[in-house]
Amino acid sequence: MKSRNYFDEIAPQWDRLRESFFSRAVKDKALSVANVHPGRIAADIGCGTGFITEGLVQRGLKIIAVDGSEVMLSEMKQKFAGLDLIDYRLGEAGRLPIQDETVDYAFANMYLHHVEVPPDAIKEMTRILKPGGILVITDLDEHRFEFLKREHNDRWMGFPRVDIRRWFEEAGLRDVALDCVGENCCAASSCGSEHAKIGIFVASGRK
Ligand SMILES: C[S@@+](CC[C@H](N)C(=O)[O-])C[C@H]1O[C@@H](n2cnc3c(N)ncnc32)[C@H](O)[C@@H]1O
């Protein structure tokens, strides 16, 4: 099944599924690492139904929310109906629908392990940052749970943190830092025989 079809299909259940995988501690960590300021502009890339956006709204930022799934975006629009702080854009990892040097922050939670070419996706998120802007990625550490590819459409089985650091540096980011979120991503295989418990990293860098 193609990635976009998969996400279109699970969009109505995504909030419930996500809550079973990981908690809001992931969002809190990402936002605290970025030290966000009200009034600034943030991009939520691979926004899904707006997990990261919700925290940005609460902190008074303007948000450009990008996703490849129209159904995810329409679920998100319903959730945040009436809020004019969010600009929704349908777009792909390889060419984000945002002009160069537009945003103060770019966030991507649990997005990188779905994209085709992760280092290119990092370069593309760096492109949209203003000089001095901050990229924060929260995603899975390298793991061995193949069923996540079969059942959850994962393309990559997490990432070694050394690769993430190198890709950030190759994108031209400085002050690159990697840390544990202090939270695991948990999922059981459909037959119940496997239980994944995977560390989550937070990576940040400044343009
Ligand atoms: C696992 S969900 C995470 C959603 C959200 N960030 C969250 O934390 O709840 C991954 C999201 O990335 C989007 N996505 C996956 N591959 C993409 C791509 N190549 N371009 C744009 N969006 C993509 C999916 O449509 C989906 O909404």
PDB file of C-alpha atoms and ligand atoms in Angstrom:
ATOM      1  CA  MET A   1       0.000   0.000   0.000  1.00  0.00           C
ATOM      2  CA  LYS A   2       1.308   3.427  -0.876  1.00  0.00           C
ATOM      3  CA  SER A   3       2.250   5.634   2.056  1.00  0.00           C
ATOM      4  CA  ARG A   4      -0.326   8.314   1.338  1.00  0.00           C
ATOM      5  CA  ASN A   5      -3.165   5.793   1.036  1.00  0.00           C
ATOM      6  CA  TYR A   6      -2.127   4.261   4.332  1.00  0.00           C
ATOM      7  CA  PHE A   7      -2.205   7.618   6.131  1.00  0.00           C
ATOM      8  CA  ASP A   8      -5.483   8.613   4.469  1.00  0.00           C
ATOM      9  CA  GLU A   9      -6.977   5.389   5.773  1.00  0.00           C
ATOM     10  CA  ILE A  10      -5.784   5.655   9.364  1.00  0.00           C
ATOM     11  CA  ALA A  11      -6.322   9.432   9.702  1.00  0.00           C
ATOM     12  CA  PRO A  12      -9.698   9.178  11.503  1.00  0.00           C
ATOM     13  CA  GLN A  13      -8.135   6.839  14.097  1.00  0.00           C
ATOM     14  CA  TRP A  14      -4.730   8.519  14.279  1.00  0.00           C
ATOM     15  CA  ASP A  15      -5.219  10.397  17.582  1.00  0.00           C
ATOM     16  CA  ARG A  16      -6.253   7.213  19.385  1.00  0.00           C
ATOM     17  CA  LEU A  17      -3.455   5.192  17.801  1.00  0.00           C
ATOM     18  CA  ARG A  18      -0.870   7.833  18.603  1.00  0.00           C
ATOM     19  CA  GLU A  19      -1.922   7.898  22.251  1.00  0.00           C
ATOM     20  CA  SER A  20      -1.262   4.160  22.398  1.00  0.00           C
ATOM     21  CA  PHE A  21       2.247   4.637  20.884  1.00  0.00           C
ATOM     22  CA  PHE A  22       3.648   7.569  22.892  1.00  0.00           C
ATOM     23  CA  SER A  23       2.584  10.338  25.256  1.00  0.00           C
ATOM     24  CA  ARG A  24       2.572  14.132  25.177  1.00  0.00           C
ATOM     25  CA  ALA A  25       6.003  14.058  26.842  1.00  0.00           C
ATOM     26  CA  VAL A  26       7.392  13.880  23.271  1.00  0.00           C
ATOM     27  CA  LYS A  27       5.736  17.161  22.311  1.00  0.00           C
ATOM     28  CA  ASP A  28       6.754  18.850  25.570  1.00  0.00           C
ATOM     29  CA  LYS A  29      10.382  17.846  25.015  1.00  0.00           C
ATOM     30  CA  ALA A  30      10.437  19.038  21.388  1.00  0.00           C
ATOM     31  CA  LEU A  31       8.951  22.409  22.296  1.00  0.00           C
ATOM     32  CA  SER A  32      11.228  22.929  25.274  1.00  0.00           C
ATOM     33  CA  VAL A  33      14.350  22.114  23.226  1.00  0.00           C
ATOM     34  CA  ALA A  34      13.302  24.771  20.686  1.00  0.00           C
ATOM     35  CA  ASN A  35      12.485  27.305  23.436  1.00  0.00           C
ATOM     36  CA  VAL A  36       9.643  28.694  21.321  1.00  0.00           C
ATOM     37  CA  HIS A  37       8.516  32.319  21.556  1.00  0.00           C
ATOM     38  CA  PRO A  38       4.962  33.614  21.028  1.00  0.00           C
ATOM     39  CA  GLY A  39       4.324  35.434  17.759  1.00  0.00           C
ATOM     40  CA  ARG A  40       7.005  33.554  15.832  1.00  0.00           C
ATOM     41  CA  ILE A  41       6.305  31.262  12.854  1.00  0.00           C
ATOM     42  CA  ALA A  42       6.719  27.493  13.106  1.00  0.00           C
ATOM     43  CA  ALA A  43       6.323  24.719  10.547  1.00  0.00           C
ATOM     44  CA  ASP A  44       4.874  21.380  11.654  1.00  0.00           C
ATOM     45  CA  ILE A  45       6.076  18.989   8.942  1.00  0.00           C
ATOM     46  CA  GLY A  46       4.254  15.662   8.599  1.00  0.00           C
ATOM     47  CA  CYS A  47       1.768  17.287  10.981  1.00  0.00           C
ATOM     48  CA  GLY A  48      -0.789  14.457  10.890  1.00  0.00           C
ATOM     49  CA  THR A  49      -3.760  15.649  12.954  1.00  0.00           C
ATOM     50  CA  GLY A  50      -1.732  18.342  14.716  1.00  0.00           C
ATOM     51  CA  PHE A  51      -0.013  16.783  17.738  1.00  0.00           C
ATOM     52  CA  ILE A  52       2.888  19.295  17.680  1.00  0.00           C
ATOM     53  CA  THR A  53       0.700  22.116  16.358  1.00  0.00           C
ATOM     54  CA  GLU A  54      -1.524  21.880  19.432  1.00  0.00           C
ATOM     55  CA  GLY A  55       1.420  22.781  21.684  1.00  0.00           C
ATOM     56  CA  LEU A  56       2.458  25.603  19.354  1.00  0.00           C
ATOM     57  CA  VAL A  57      -1.065  27.055  19.373  1.00  0.00           C
ATOM     58  CA  GLN A  58      -1.092  26.996  23.186  1.00  0.00           C
ATOM     59  CA  ARG A  59       2.185  28.954  23.144  1.00  0.00           C
ATOM     60  CA  GLY A  60       0.870  31.609  20.746  1.00  0.00           C
ATOM     61  CA  LEU A  61       2.850  30.826  17.583  1.00  0.00           C
ATOM     62  CA  LYS A  62       1.658  31.001  13.980  1.00  0.00           C
ATOM     63  CA  ILE A  63       1.855  27.620  12.286  1.00  0.00           C
ATOM     64  CA  ILE A  64       2.316  26.323   8.767  1.00  0.00           C
ATOM     65  CA  ALA A  65       1.107  22.723   8.939  1.00  0.00           C
ATOM     66  CA  VAL A  66       2.243  20.456   6.090  1.00  0.00           C
ATOM     67  CA  ASP A  67       1.258  16.875   5.363  1.00  0.00           C
ATOM     68  CA  GLY A  68       1.111  14.560   2.365  1.00  0.00           C
ATOM     69  CA  SER A  69      -2.292  13.197   3.389  1.00  0.00           C
ATOM     70  CA  GLU A  70      -5.354  15.281   2.607  1.00  0.00           C
ATOM     71  CA  VAL A  71      -7.423  13.247   5.055  1.00  0.00           C
ATOM     72  CA  MET A  72      -4.983  13.929   7.914  1.00  0.00           C
ATOM     73  CA  LEU A  73      -5.206  17.644   7.110  1.00  0.00           C
ATOM     74  CA  SER A  74      -8.993  17.594   7.026  1.00  0.00           C
ATOM     75  CA  GLU A  75      -9.136  15.804  10.404  1.00  0.00           C
ATOM     76  CA  MET A  76      -6.804  18.484  11.742  1.00  0.00           C
ATOM     77  CA  LYS A  77      -8.910  21.296  10.285  1.00  0.00           C
ATOM     78  CA  GLN A  78     -11.974  19.958  12.101  1.00  0.00           C
ATOM     79  CA  LYS A  79     -10.061  19.777  15.369  1.00  0.00           C
ATOM     80  CA  PHE A  80      -8.787  23.366  15.172  1.00  0.00           C
ATOM     81  CA  ALA A  81     -11.857  24.844  13.449  1.00  0.00           C
ATOM     82  CA  GLY A  82     -12.139  28.598  13.948  1.00  0.00           C
ATOM     83  CA  LEU A  83      -8.439  29.118  14.751  1.00  0.00           C
ATOM     84  CA  ASP A  84      -6.813  31.435  12.244  1.00  0.00           C
ATOM     85  CA  LEU A  85      -3.253  30.827  13.486  1.00  0.00           C
ATOM     86  CA  ILE A  86      -2.846  27.740  11.290  1.00  0.00           C
ATOM     87  CA  ASP A  87      -2.068  27.701   7.564  1.00  0.00           C
ATOM     88  CA  TYR A  88      -2.700  24.177   6.180  1.00  0.00           C
ATOM     89  CA  ARG A  89      -0.696  22.995   3.176  1.00  0.00           C
ATOM     90  CA  LEU A  90      -0.738  19.701   1.327  1.00  0.00           C
ATOM     91  CA  GLY A  91       2.845  18.832   0.425  1.00  0.00           C
ATOM     92  CA  GLU A  92       5.583  16.283   0.012  1.00  0.00           C
ATOM     93  CA  ALA A  93       8.855  15.751   1.865  1.00  0.00           C
ATOM     94  CA  GLY A  94      10.941  16.284  -1.284  1.00  0.00           C
ATOM     95  CA  ARG A  95       9.578  19.753  -2.001  1.00  0.00           C
ATOM     96  CA  LEU A  96       7.789  21.422   0.890  1.00  0.00           C
ATOM     97  CA  PRO A  97       5.215  24.064  -0.100  1.00  0.00           C
ATOM     98  CA  ILE A  98       7.019  26.785   1.878  1.00  0.00           C
ATOM     99  CA  GLN A  99       9.384  29.437   0.515  1.00  0.00           C
ATOM    100  CA  ASP A 100      13.052  29.627   1.506  1.00  0.00           C
ATOM    101  CA  GLU A 101      13.847  31.175   4.915  1.00  0.00           C
ATOM    102  CA  THR A 102      10.230  31.637   6.036  1.00  0.00           C
ATOM    103  CA  VAL A 103       9.987  30.005   9.471  1.00  0.00           C
ATOM    104  CA  ASP A 104      11.655  30.459  12.858  1.00  0.00           C
ATOM    105  CA  TYR A 105      11.182  26.809  13.807  1.00  0.00           C
ATOM    106  CA  ALA A 106      10.566  23.551  11.966  1.00  0.00           C
ATOM    107  CA  PHE A 107       9.275  20.511  13.849  1.00  0.00           C
ATOM    108  CA  ALA A 108       8.855  16.958  12.578  1.00  0.00           C
ATOM    109  CA  ASN A 109       7.535  14.315  14.948  1.00  0.00           C
ATOM    110  CA  MET A 110       7.538  10.657  13.825  1.00  0.00           C
ATOM    111  CA  TYR A 111       7.808  11.770  10.207  1.00  0.00           C
ATOM    112  CA  LEU A 112      11.408  11.035   9.267  1.00  0.00           C
ATOM    113  CA  HIS A 113      11.061   7.237   9.435  1.00  0.00           C
ATOM    114  CA  HIS A 114       8.333   7.456   6.781  1.00  0.00           C
ATOM    115  CA  VAL A 115      10.125   9.540   4.158  1.00  0.00           C
ATOM    116  CA  GLU A 116      11.990   8.115   1.197  1.00  0.00           C
ATOM    117  CA  VAL A 117      15.342   9.881   1.666  1.00  0.00           C
ATOM    118  CA  PRO A 118      15.795  11.136   5.250  1.00  0.00           C
ATOM    119  CA  PRO A 119      18.933  13.291   4.672  1.00  0.00           C
ATOM    120  CA  ASP A 120      17.170  15.064   1.784  1.00  0.00           C
ATOM    121  CA  ALA A 121      14.110  15.655   3.973  1.00  0.00           C
ATOM    122  CA  ILE A 122      16.375  17.244   6.597  1.00  0.00           C
ATOM    123  CA  LYS A 123      17.941  19.512   3.954  1.00  0.00           C
ATOM    124  CA  GLU A 124      14.489  20.498   2.757  1.00  0.00           C
ATOM    125  CA  MET A 125      13.362  21.408   6.291  1.00  0.00           C
ATOM    126  CA  THR A 126      16.576  23.413   6.713  1.00  0.00           C
ATOM    127  CA  ARG A 127      15.834  25.315   3.483  1.00  0.00           C
ATOM    128  CA  ILE A 128      12.623  26.801   4.917  1.00  0.00           C
ATOM    129  CA  LEU A 129      14.305  28.020   8.145  1.00  0.00           C
ATOM    130  CA  LYS A 130      15.267  31.666   8.499  1.00  0.00           C
ATOM    131  CA  PRO A 131      18.926  32.202   9.391  1.00  0.00           C
ATOM    132  CA  GLY A 132      19.122  31.438  13.121  1.00  0.00           C
ATOM    133  CA  GLY A 133      15.988  29.266  12.898  1.00  0.00           C
ATOM    134  CA  ILE A 134      15.826  25.924  14.698  1.00  0.00           C
ATOM    135  CA  LEU A 135      15.006  22.443  13.400  1.00  0.00           C
ATOM    136  CA  VAL A 136      13.720  19.910  15.949  1.00  0.00           C
ATOM    137  CA  ILE A 137      13.111  16.297  14.985  1.00  0.00           C
ATOM    138  CA  THR A 138      11.681  13.705  17.334  1.00  0.00           C
ATOM    139  CA  ASP A 139      11.798  10.146  16.017  1.00  0.00           C
ATOM    140  CA  LEU A 140      12.668   6.528  16.719  1.00  0.00           C
ATOM    141  CA  ASP A 141      16.055   5.174  17.671  1.00  0.00           C
ATOM    142  CA  GLU A 142      17.328   2.303  15.523  1.00  0.00           C
ATOM    143  CA  HIS A 143      15.315  -0.879  16.255  1.00  0.00           C
ATOM    144  CA  ARG A 144      14.709  -4.452  15.078  1.00  0.00           C
ATOM    145  CA  PHE A 145      10.908  -4.610  14.857  1.00  0.00           C
ATOM    146  CA  GLU A 146      10.165  -5.546  11.224  1.00  0.00           C
ATOM    147  CA  PHE A 147       6.408  -5.738  11.876  1.00  0.00           C
ATOM    148  CA  LEU A 148       6.303  -1.918  12.047  1.00  0.00           C
ATOM    149  CA  LYS A 149       7.190  -1.865   8.349  1.00  0.00           C
ATOM    150  CA  ARG A 150       4.495  -4.386   7.492  1.00  0.00           C
ATOM    151  CA  GLU A 151       1.734  -3.101   9.752  1.00  0.00           C
ATOM    152  CA  HIS A 152       2.406   0.627  10.186  1.00  0.00           C
ATOM    153  CA  ASN A 153       3.949   1.516   6.866  1.00  0.00           C
ATOM    154  CA  ASP A 154       7.297   2.474   8.436  1.00  0.00           C
ATOM    155  CA  ARG A 155       9.985   2.850   5.774  1.00  0.00           C
ATOM    156  CA  TRP A 156      12.969   2.990   8.138  1.00  0.00           C
ATOM    157  CA  MET A 157      13.555   0.965  11.297  1.00  0.00           C
ATOM    158  CA  GLY A 158      14.498   4.053  13.281  1.00  0.00           C
ATOM    159  CA  PHE A 159      17.911   5.708  12.992  1.00  0.00           C
ATOM    160  CA  PRO A 160      21.326   5.540  14.644  1.00  0.00           C
ATOM    161  CA  ARG A 161      21.865   8.924  16.306  1.00  0.00           C
ATOM    162  CA  VAL A 162      25.270   9.279  14.605  1.00  0.00           C
ATOM    163  CA  ASP A 163      23.488   9.321  11.235  1.00  0.00           C
ATOM    164  CA  ILE A 164      21.053  11.965  12.405  1.00  0.00           C
ATOM    165  CA  ARG A 165      23.910  14.157  13.678  1.00  0.00           C
ATOM    166  CA  ARG A 166      25.797  13.777  10.382  1.00  0.00           C
ATOM    167  CA  TRP A 167      22.699  14.600   8.295  1.00  0.00           C
ATOM    168  CA  PHE A 168      22.026  17.730  10.388  1.00  0.00           C
ATOM    169  CA  GLU A 169      25.624  18.859   9.928  1.00  0.00           C
ATOM    170  CA  GLU A 170      25.579  18.085   6.198  1.00  0.00           C
ATOM    171  CA  ALA A 171      22.431  20.235   5.905  1.00  0.00           C
ATOM    172  CA  GLY A 172      24.470  23.123   7.296  1.00  0.00           C
ATOM    173  CA  LEU A 173      22.993  23.195  10.788  1.00  0.00           C
ATOM    174  CA  ARG A 174      25.165  24.131  13.767  1.00  0.00           C
ATOM    175  CA  ASP A 175      24.860  23.632  17.552  1.00  0.00           C
ATOM    176  CA  VAL A 176      23.576  20.153  16.748  1.00  0.00           C
ATOM    177  CA  ALA A 177      22.367  18.327  19.857  1.00  0.00           C
ATOM    178  CA  LEU A 178      20.858  14.890  20.384  1.00  0.00           C
ATOM    179  CA  ASP A 179      19.145  13.700  23.521  1.00  0.00           C
ATOM    180  CA  CYS A 180      16.655  11.093  24.755  1.00  0.00           C
ATOM    181  CA  VAL A 181      13.077  12.199  25.077  1.00  0.00           C
ATOM    182  CA  GLY A 182      12.934   9.909  28.121  1.00  0.00           C
ATOM    183  CA  GLU A 183       9.964   8.088  26.675  1.00  0.00           C
ATOM    184  CA  ASN A 184       9.530   4.922  24.594  1.00  0.00           C
ATOM    185  CA  CYS A 185       7.344   4.297  21.597  1.00  0.00           C
ATOM    186  CA  CYS A 186       5.315   1.152  22.313  1.00  0.00           C
ATOM    187  CA  ALA A 187       3.375  -0.986  19.836  1.00  0.00           C
ATOM    188  CA  ALA A 188       2.172  -4.580  19.680  1.00  0.00           C
ATOM    189  CA  SER A 189       2.077  -6.602  16.471  1.00  0.00           C
ATOM    190  CA  SER A 190      -1.383  -7.519  15.210  1.00  0.00           C
ATOM    191  CA  CYS A 191      -0.931 -11.188  16.129  1.00  0.00           C
ATOM    192  CA  GLY A 192       0.189 -10.126  19.599  1.00  0.00           C
ATOM    193  CA  SER A 193       3.431 -12.077  19.483  1.00  0.00           C
ATOM    194  CA  GLU A 194       5.746  -9.053  19.356  1.00  0.00           C
ATOM    195  CA  HIS A 195       5.856  -5.990  21.576  1.00  0.00           C
ATOM    196  CA  ALA A 196       8.026  -3.125  20.408  1.00  0.00           C
ATOM    197  CA  LYS A 197       9.495  -0.736  22.954  1.00  0.00           C
ATOM    198  CA  ILE A 198      11.707   1.766  21.161  1.00  0.00           C
ATOM    199  CA  GLY A 199      13.647   4.760  22.475  1.00  0.00           C
ATOM    200  CA  ILE A 200      12.762   8.194  21.093  1.00  0.00           C
ATOM    201  CA  PHE A 201      15.425  10.812  20.360  1.00  0.00           C
ATOM    202  CA  VAL A 202      15.153  14.562  20.045  1.00  0.00           C
ATOM    203  CA  ALA A 203      17.585  16.190  17.623  1.00  0.00           C
ATOM    204  CA  SER A 204      18.019  19.930  17.205  1.00  0.00           C
ATOM    205  CA  GLY A 205      20.184  22.282  15.200  1.00  0.00           C
ATOM    206  CA  ARG A 206      20.342  25.963  14.285  1.00  0.00           C
ATOM    207  CA  LYS A 207      20.664  27.372  10.760  1.00  0.00           C
TER     208      LYS A 207
HETATM  209  C1  LIG B   1       3.348   8.823  12.071  1.00  0.00           C
HETATM  210  S1  LIG B   1       2.451  10.188  11.436  1.00  0.00           S
HETATM  211  C2  LIG B   1       2.936  11.477  12.581  1.00  0.00           C
HETATM  212  C3  LIG B   1       1.945  12.609  12.573  1.00  0.00           C
HETATM  213  C4  LIG B   1       2.225  13.738  13.581  1.00  0.00           C
HETATM  214  N1  LIG B   1       3.513  14.362  13.350  1.00  0.00           N
HETATM  215  C5  LIG B   1       2.124  13.239  15.006  1.00  0.00           C
HETATM  216  O1  LIG B   1       3.119  13.278  15.733  1.00  0.00           O
HETATM  217  O2  LIG B   1       1.027  12.824  15.406  1.00  0.00           O
HETATM  218  C6  LIG B   1       3.416  10.613   9.985  1.00  0.00           C
HETATM  219  C7  LIG B   1       2.790  11.725   9.153  1.00  0.00           C
HETATM  220  O3  LIG B   1       3.720  12.086   8.119  1.00  0.00           O
HETATM  221  C8  LIG B   1       3.019  12.194   6.884  1.00  0.00           C
HETATM  222  N2  LIG B   1       3.968  11.815   5.818  1.00  0.00           N
HETATM  223  C9  LIG B   1       4.579  10.606   5.659  1.00  0.00           C
HETATM  224  N3  LIG B   1       5.399  10.627   4.597  1.00  0.00           N
HETATM  225  C10 LIG B   1       5.289  11.877   4.071  1.00  0.00           C
HETATM  226  C11 LIG B   1       5.892  12.524   2.945  1.00  0.00           C
HETATM  227  N4  LIG B   1       6.762  11.873   2.155  1.00  0.00           N
HETATM  228  N5  LIG B   1       5.565  13.814   2.684  1.00  0.00           N
HETATM  229  C12 LIG B   1       4.670  14.466   3.481  1.00  0.00           C
HETATM  230  N6  LIG B   1       4.074  13.908   4.568  1.00  0.00           N
HETATM  231  C13 LIG B   1       4.374  12.636   4.841  1.00  0.00           C
HETATM  232  C14 LIG B   1       1.857  11.230   6.985  1.00  0.00           C
HETATM  233  O4  LIG B   1       0.789  11.564   6.122  1.00  0.00           O
HETATM  234  C15 LIG B   1       1.507  11.321   8.464  1.00  0.00           C
HETATM  235  O5  LIG B   1       0.514  12.276   8.712  1.00  0.00           O
END
